[in-house]
XYZ file of C-alpha atoms in Angstrom:
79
model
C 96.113 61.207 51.003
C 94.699 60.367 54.229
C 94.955 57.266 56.378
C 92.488 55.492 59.068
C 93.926 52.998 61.069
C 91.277 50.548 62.901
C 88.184 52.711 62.465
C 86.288 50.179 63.906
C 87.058 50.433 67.758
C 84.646 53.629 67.325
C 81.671 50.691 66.524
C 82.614 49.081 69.773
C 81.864 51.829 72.096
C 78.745 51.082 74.526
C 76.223 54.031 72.133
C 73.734 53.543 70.049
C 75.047 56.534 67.956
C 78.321 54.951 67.852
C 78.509 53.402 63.950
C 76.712 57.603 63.226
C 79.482 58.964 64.963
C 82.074 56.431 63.357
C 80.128 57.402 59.923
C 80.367 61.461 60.856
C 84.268 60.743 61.798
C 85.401 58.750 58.378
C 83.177 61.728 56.187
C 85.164 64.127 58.444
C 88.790 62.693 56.889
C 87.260 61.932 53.516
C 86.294 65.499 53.105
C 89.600 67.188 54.248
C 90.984 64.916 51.269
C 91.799 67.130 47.770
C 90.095 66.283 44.937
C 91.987 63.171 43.069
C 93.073 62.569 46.610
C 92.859 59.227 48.028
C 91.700 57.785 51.920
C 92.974 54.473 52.405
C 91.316 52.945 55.962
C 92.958 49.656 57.124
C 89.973 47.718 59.196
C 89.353 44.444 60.305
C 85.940 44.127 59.088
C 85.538 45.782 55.933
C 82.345 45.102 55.053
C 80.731 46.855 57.919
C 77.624 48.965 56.591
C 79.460 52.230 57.921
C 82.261 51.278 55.307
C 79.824 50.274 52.443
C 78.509 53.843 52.728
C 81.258 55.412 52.541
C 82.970 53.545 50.140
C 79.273 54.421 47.788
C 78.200 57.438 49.250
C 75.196 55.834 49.886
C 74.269 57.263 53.659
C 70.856 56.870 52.333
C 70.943 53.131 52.976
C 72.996 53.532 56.194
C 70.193 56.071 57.410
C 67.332 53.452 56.985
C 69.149 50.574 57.936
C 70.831 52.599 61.455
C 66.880 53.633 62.220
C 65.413 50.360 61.438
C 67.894 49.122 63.837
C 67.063 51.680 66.686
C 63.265 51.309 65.781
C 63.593 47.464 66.594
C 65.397 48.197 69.887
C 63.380 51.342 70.927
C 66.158 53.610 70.901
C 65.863 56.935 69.877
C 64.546 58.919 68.089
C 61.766 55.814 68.696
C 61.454 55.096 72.543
């Protein structure tokens, strides 16, 4: 079992990469898990979209929807 406490002060950090980062981080824990094992992460928001990936495994969606975000602001890999 492994436990994340207040994931979400990663998605408040000044970076554009900061919910990929917070995404990389949670699949980080979730992977060092054993099989059957569980992750339990305590958050404030829980329906962030970095959550709702992980919860599905659905980066997929996350992908698309992180880029169409940094496509409407001209971040990179787009300005």
């Amino acid at each position: 079992m492994a436990g994340v406490i207040n994931p979400e002060a990663h998605l408040y950090i000044p970076d554009f990469r900061s919910a990929e980062r917070s995404v990389q981080d949670l699949m980080y824990v979730a992977d060092r898990v054993r099989p059957g094992g569980e992750m339990v992460i305590q958050s404030r928001k829980p329906r962030q979209m970095v959550y709702s990936a992980l919860r599905n495994y659905n980066f997929r969606r996350f992908n698309e929807a992180e880029l169409s975000e940094r496509k409407a602001a001209g971040y990179p890999p787009f300005g």
